[in-house]
Coordinates of C-alpha atoms in Angstrom, one line a residue:
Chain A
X16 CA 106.8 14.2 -69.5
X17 CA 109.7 15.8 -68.3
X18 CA 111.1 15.1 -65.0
X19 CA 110.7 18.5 -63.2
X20 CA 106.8 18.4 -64.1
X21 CA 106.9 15.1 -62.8
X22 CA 107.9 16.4 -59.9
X23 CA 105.7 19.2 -59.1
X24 CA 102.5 17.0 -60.2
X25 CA 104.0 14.2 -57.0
X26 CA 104.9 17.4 -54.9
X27 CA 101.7 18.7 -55.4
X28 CA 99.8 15.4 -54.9
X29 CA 101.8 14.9 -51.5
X30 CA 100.8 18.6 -50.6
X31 CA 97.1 18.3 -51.5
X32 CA 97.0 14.7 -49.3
X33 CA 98.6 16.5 -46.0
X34 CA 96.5 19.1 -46.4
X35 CA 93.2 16.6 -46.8
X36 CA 94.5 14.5 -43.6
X37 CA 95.3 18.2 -41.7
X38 CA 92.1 19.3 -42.5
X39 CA 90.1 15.9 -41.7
X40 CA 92.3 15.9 -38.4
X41 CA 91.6 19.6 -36.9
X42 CA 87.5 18.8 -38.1
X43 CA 87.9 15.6 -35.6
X44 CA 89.6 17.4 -32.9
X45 CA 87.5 20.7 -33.0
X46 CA 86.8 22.2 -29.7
X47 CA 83.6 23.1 -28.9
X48 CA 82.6 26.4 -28.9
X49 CA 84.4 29.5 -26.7
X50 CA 81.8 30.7 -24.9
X51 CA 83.1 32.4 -22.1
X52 CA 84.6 35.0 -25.1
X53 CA 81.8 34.8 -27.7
X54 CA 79.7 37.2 -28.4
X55 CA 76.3 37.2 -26.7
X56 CA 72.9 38.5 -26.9
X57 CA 72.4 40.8 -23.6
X58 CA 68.3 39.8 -22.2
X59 CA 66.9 39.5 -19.3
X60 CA 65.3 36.7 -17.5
X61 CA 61.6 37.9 -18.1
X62 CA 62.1 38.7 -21.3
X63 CA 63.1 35.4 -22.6
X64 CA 60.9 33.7 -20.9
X65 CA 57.8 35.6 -21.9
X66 CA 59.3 35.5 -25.3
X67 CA 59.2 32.0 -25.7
X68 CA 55.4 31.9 -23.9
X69 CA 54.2 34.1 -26.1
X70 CA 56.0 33.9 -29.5
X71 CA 57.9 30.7 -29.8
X72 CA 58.5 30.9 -33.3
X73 CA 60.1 34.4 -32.7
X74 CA 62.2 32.7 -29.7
X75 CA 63.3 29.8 -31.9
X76 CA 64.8 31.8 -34.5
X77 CA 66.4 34.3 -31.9
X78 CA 67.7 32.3 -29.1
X79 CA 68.0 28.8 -30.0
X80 CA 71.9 27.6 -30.2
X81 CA 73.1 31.0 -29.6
X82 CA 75.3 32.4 -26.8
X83 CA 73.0 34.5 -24.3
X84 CA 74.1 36.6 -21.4
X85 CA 70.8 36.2 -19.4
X86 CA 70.3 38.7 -16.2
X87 CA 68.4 38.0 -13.1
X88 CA 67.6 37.1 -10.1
X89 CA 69.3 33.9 -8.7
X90 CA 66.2 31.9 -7.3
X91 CA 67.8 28.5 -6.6
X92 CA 71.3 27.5 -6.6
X93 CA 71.7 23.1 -6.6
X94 CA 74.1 20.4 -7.9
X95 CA 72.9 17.8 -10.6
X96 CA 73.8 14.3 -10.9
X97 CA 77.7 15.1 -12.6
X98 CA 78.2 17.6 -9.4
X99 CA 77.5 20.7 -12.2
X100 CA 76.4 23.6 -10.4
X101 CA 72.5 24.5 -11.7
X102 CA 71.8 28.4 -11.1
X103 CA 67.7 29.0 -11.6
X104 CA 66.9 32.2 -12.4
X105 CA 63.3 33.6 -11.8
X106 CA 61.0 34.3 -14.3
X107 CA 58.0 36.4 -12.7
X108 CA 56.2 33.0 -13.2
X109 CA 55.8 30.6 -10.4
X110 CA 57.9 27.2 -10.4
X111 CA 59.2 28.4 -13.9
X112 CA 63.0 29.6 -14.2
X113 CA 65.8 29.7 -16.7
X114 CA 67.5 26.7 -15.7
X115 CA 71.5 27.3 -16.1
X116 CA 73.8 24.5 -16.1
X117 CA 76.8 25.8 -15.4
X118 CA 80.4 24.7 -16.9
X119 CA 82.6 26.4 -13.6
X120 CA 81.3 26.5 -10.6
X121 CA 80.8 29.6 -8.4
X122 CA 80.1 28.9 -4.9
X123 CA 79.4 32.8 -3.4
X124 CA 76.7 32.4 -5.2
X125 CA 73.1 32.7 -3.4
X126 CA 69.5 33.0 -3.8
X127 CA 68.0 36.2 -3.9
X128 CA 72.2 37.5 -5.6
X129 CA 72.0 39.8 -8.8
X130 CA 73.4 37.6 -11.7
X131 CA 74.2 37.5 -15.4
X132 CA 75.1 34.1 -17.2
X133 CA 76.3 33.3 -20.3
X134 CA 75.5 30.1 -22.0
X135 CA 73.7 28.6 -25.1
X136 CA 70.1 28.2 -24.9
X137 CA 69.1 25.1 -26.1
X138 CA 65.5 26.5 -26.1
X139 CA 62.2 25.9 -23.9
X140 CA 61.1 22.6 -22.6
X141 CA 57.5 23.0 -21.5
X142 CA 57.2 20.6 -18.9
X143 CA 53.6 19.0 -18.1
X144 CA 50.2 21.1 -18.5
X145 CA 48.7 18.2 -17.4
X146 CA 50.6 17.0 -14.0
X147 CA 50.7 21.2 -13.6
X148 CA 54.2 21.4 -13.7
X149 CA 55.0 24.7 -15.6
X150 CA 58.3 24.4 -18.2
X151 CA 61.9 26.4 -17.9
X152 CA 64.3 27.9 -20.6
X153 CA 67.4 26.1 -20.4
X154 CA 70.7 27.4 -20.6
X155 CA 73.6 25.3 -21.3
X156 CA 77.5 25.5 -20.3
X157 CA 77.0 28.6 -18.5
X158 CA 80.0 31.2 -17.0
X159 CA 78.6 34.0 -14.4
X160 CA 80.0 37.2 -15.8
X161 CA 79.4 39.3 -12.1
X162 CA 81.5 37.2 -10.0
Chain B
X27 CA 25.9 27.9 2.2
X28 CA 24.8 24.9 4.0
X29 CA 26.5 23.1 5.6
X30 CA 26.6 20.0 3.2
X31 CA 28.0 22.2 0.6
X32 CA 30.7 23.3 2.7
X33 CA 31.8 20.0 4.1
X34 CA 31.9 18.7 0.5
X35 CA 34.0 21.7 -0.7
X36 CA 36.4 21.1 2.5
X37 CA 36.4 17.3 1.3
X38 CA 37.5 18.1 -2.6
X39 CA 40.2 20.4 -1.3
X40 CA 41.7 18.3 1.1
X41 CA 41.3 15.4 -1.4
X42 CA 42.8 17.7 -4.3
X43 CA 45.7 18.9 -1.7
X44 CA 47.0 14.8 -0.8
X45 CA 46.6 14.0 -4.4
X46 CA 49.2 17.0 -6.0
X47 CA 51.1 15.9 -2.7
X48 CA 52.0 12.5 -4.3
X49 CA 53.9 14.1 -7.8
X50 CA 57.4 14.5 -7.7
X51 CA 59.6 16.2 -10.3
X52 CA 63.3 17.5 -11.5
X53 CA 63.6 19.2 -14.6
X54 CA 67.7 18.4 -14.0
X55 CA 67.7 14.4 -14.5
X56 CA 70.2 13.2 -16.4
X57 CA 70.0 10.7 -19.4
X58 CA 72.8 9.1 -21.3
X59 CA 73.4 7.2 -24.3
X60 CA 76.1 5.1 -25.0
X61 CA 77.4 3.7 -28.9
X62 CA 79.7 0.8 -28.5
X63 CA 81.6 -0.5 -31.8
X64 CA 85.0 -2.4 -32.4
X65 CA 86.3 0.9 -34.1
X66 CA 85.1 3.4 -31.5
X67 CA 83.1 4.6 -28.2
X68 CA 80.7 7.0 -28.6
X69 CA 78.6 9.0 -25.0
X70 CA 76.7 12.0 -24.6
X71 CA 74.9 13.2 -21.5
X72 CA 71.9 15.4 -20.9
X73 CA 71.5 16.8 -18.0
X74 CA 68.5 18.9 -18.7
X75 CA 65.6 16.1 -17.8
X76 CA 62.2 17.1 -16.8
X77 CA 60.2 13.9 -15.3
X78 CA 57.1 13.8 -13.3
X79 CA 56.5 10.5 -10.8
X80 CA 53.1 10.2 -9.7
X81 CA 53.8 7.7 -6.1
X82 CA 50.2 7.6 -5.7
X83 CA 49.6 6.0 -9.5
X84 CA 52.8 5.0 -11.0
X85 CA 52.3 7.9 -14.0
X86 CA 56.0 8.6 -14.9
X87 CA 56.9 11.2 -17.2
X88 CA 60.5 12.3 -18.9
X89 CA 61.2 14.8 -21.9
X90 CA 64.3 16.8 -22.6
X91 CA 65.2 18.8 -25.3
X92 CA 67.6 17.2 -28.0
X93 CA 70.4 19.6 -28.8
X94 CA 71.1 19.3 -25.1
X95 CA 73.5 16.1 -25.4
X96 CA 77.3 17.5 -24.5
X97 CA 79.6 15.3 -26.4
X98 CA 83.4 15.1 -25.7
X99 CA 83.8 16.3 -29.6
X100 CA 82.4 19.0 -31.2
X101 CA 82.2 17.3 -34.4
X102 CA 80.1 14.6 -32.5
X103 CA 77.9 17.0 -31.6
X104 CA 77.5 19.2 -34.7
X105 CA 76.8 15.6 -36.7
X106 CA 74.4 14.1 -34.0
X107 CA 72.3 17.3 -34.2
X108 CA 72.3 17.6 -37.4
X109 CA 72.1 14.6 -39.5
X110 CA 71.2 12.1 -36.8
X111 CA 68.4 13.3 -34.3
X112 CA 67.4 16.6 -36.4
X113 CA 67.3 18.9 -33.8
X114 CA 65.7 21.5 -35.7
X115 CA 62.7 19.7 -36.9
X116 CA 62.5 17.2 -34.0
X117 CA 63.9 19.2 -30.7
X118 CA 62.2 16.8 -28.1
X119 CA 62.3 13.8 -27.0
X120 CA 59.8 11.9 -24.3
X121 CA 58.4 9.4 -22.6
X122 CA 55.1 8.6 -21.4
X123 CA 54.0 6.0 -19.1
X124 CA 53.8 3.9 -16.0
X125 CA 55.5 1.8 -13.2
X126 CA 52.9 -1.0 -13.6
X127 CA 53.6 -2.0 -9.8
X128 CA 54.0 1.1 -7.8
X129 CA 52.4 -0.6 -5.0
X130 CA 56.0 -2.6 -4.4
X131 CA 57.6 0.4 -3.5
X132 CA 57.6 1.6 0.0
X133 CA 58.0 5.4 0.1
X134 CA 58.0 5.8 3.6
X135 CA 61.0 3.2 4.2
X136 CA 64.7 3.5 2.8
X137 CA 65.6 0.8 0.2
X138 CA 66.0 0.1 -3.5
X139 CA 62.6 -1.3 -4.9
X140 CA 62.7 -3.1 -8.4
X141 CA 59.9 -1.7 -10.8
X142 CA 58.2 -2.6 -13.7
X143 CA 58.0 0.4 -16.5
X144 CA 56.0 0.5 -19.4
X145 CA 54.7 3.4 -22.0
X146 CA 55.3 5.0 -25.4
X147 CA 58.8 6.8 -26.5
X148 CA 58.7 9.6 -29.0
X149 CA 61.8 10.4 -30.7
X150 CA 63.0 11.7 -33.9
X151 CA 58.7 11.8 -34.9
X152 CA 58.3 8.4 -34.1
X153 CA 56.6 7.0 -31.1
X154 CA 56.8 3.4 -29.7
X155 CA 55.8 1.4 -26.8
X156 CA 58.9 0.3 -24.6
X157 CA 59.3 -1.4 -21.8
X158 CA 62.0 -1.5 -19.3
X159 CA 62.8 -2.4 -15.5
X160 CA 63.8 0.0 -13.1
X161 CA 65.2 0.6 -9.9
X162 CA 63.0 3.0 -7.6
X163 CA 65.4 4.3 -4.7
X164 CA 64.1 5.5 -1.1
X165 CA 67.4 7.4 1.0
X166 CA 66.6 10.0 3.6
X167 CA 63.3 10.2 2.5
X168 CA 64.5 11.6 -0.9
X169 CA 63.2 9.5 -3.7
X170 CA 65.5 8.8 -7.1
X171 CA 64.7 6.6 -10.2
X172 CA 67.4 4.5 -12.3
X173 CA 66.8 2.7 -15.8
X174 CA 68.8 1.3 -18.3
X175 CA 67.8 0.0 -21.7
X176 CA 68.4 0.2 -25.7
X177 CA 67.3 0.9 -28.6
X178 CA 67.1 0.5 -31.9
X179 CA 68.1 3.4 -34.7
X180 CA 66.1 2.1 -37.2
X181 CA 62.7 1.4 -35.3
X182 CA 63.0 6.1 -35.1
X183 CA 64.1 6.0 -38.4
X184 CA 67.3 7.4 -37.9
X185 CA 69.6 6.8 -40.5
X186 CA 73.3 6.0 -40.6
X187 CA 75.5 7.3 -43.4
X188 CA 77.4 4.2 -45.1
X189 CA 80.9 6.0 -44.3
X190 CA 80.2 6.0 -40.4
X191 CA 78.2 2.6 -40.5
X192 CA 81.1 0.9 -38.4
X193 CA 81.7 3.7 -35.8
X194 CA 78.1 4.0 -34.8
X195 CA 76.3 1.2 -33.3
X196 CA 72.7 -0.1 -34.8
X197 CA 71.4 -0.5 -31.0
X198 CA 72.2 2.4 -28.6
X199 CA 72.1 1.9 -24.6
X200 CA 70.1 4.6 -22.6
X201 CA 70.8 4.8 -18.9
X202 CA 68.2 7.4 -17.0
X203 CA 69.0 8.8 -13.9
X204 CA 66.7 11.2 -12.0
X205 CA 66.4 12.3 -8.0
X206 CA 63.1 13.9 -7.5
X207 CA 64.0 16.3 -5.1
X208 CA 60.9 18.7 -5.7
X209 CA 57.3 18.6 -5.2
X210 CA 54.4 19.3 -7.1

């Protein structure tokens, strides 16, 4: 073989291994999703909620892991455990909400404010028929996009 | 109506009323898991917890849903969803049971109250009895439960590829963490 094809062929190898460990590398440190600038789907509060109530299958497929912009009414504004802002937004239905855990927190906010979020819905949790406690939608790393 | 019937209608609502008085609930608790090997530490949070306590009977109830879990990687994530738990075909998880000696705790006096739990865990389509102890937590009148226990993979027949067998441990730690700040 002669020595400039034995060059490319350990050129190439040497190209094709940084490229394996750049590629293995930028997999491990992928950063989660951009949600703040994804796109979302617009709905209200009502409407996904009723939409899971009354076809789940049809909510599933539509909502489930993708980026909504929900819009509301702000019923409850708290803190969980992790000090994350949680923004519940009515549903028409009593005690039920979409239940937004926000990623930054925005303290104007009150009950009774206007309010869109965006955030992944990670789908319906129906909470306990039996000890009458009616379930939420749940909205994940949520941004208010009307403050 | 006479005046039996409406004494006994007063007595079943006032008896229904101080029952639903004794359930707590959040549907923000938070639960944890933590994977501890030699070649790396692995934790995810969820802070989207519903539980139901039941002070009057010990019933204690948890369920969350699975793709929930906010890891520090996205990869994490993407593989524990995925190939691990199954979100799509498996999207909750629960618990169902009892604090077997409710009658310990004091809910009208501030303290921390150790507490017996036992019931059935459902997770990735399997369902096992557990059992764990707790800490039941009285401050301000606000009332807030702690556990912390583990698992094993196999007994919820989740499966561990051969190439991230050493990164991944076989028993996982679970720490729950709820304040029951509303009432039922």
């Amino acid at each position: 073989m002669a020595t400039s094809t034995k060059k490319i062929i350990r050129i190439s190898v040497v190209a094709l291994v940084l490229a394996a460990v750049g590629l293995g590398l930028w997999m491990w440190n992928k950063p989660h999703k951009d949600i703040k600038n994804a796109h979302a789907i617009d709905i209200t509060a009502e409407k996904l909620y009723q939409t899971f109530i009354t076809d789940s299958a049809k909510a599933k497929t539509a909502y489930i892991n993708q980026v909504l912009e929900v819009s509301g009414t702000v019923s409850q504004v708290s803190e969980n455990q992790q000090q994350q802002q949680i923004i519940f937004i009515n549903t028409g239905v009593t005690g039920a909400s979409i239940n937004c855990t926000m990623e930054s927190k925005a303290s104007s906010i009150k009950p009774g404010d206007q309010i869109r979020i965006k955030g992944v819905c990670s789908g319906y949790n129906s909470g306990d028929a039996d000890m009458g406690l009616p379930g939420d939608v749940f909205l994940i790393r949520g941004y208010p996009t009307n403050n | 109506m006479q005046l039996r019937s409406l004494v006994v209608l007063v007595a079943l609502f006032g008896f229904s009323f101080s029952v639903s008085a004794q359930k707590f609930y959040t549907k923000n608790g938070l639960l944890s898991f933590f994977s501890n090997t030699a070649f790396e530490n692995i934790k995810a949070d969820n802070n989207q917890v519903t539980s139901v306590l039941n002070t009057q009977t010990g019933e204690l109830q948890f369920s969350l849903l699975n793709n929930a879990f906010h890891f520090k990687k996205a990869l994490m994530e993407e593989h524990f969803n995925e190939d691990y738990m199954e979100s799509k075909t498996y999207p909750k998880s629960s618990f169902k049971g009892s604090i077997t000696n409710i009658k310990n705790v004091n809910f009208s006096k501030d303290g921390v109250y150790p507490v017996s739990v036992t019931g059935e865990l459902s997770l990735h389509g399997v369902t096992k009895k557990i059992s764990t102890t707790a800490n039941i937590s009285l401050k301000g009148g606000k009332i807030s439960g702690a556990a912390k226990f583990s698992i094993t993979l196999a007994d919820y027949q989740i499966k561990i590829d051969d190439t991230v067998k050493d990164s991944i441990a076989k028993t996982i730690e679970i720490t729950v963490s709820c304040l029951y700040d509303q009432k039922l």
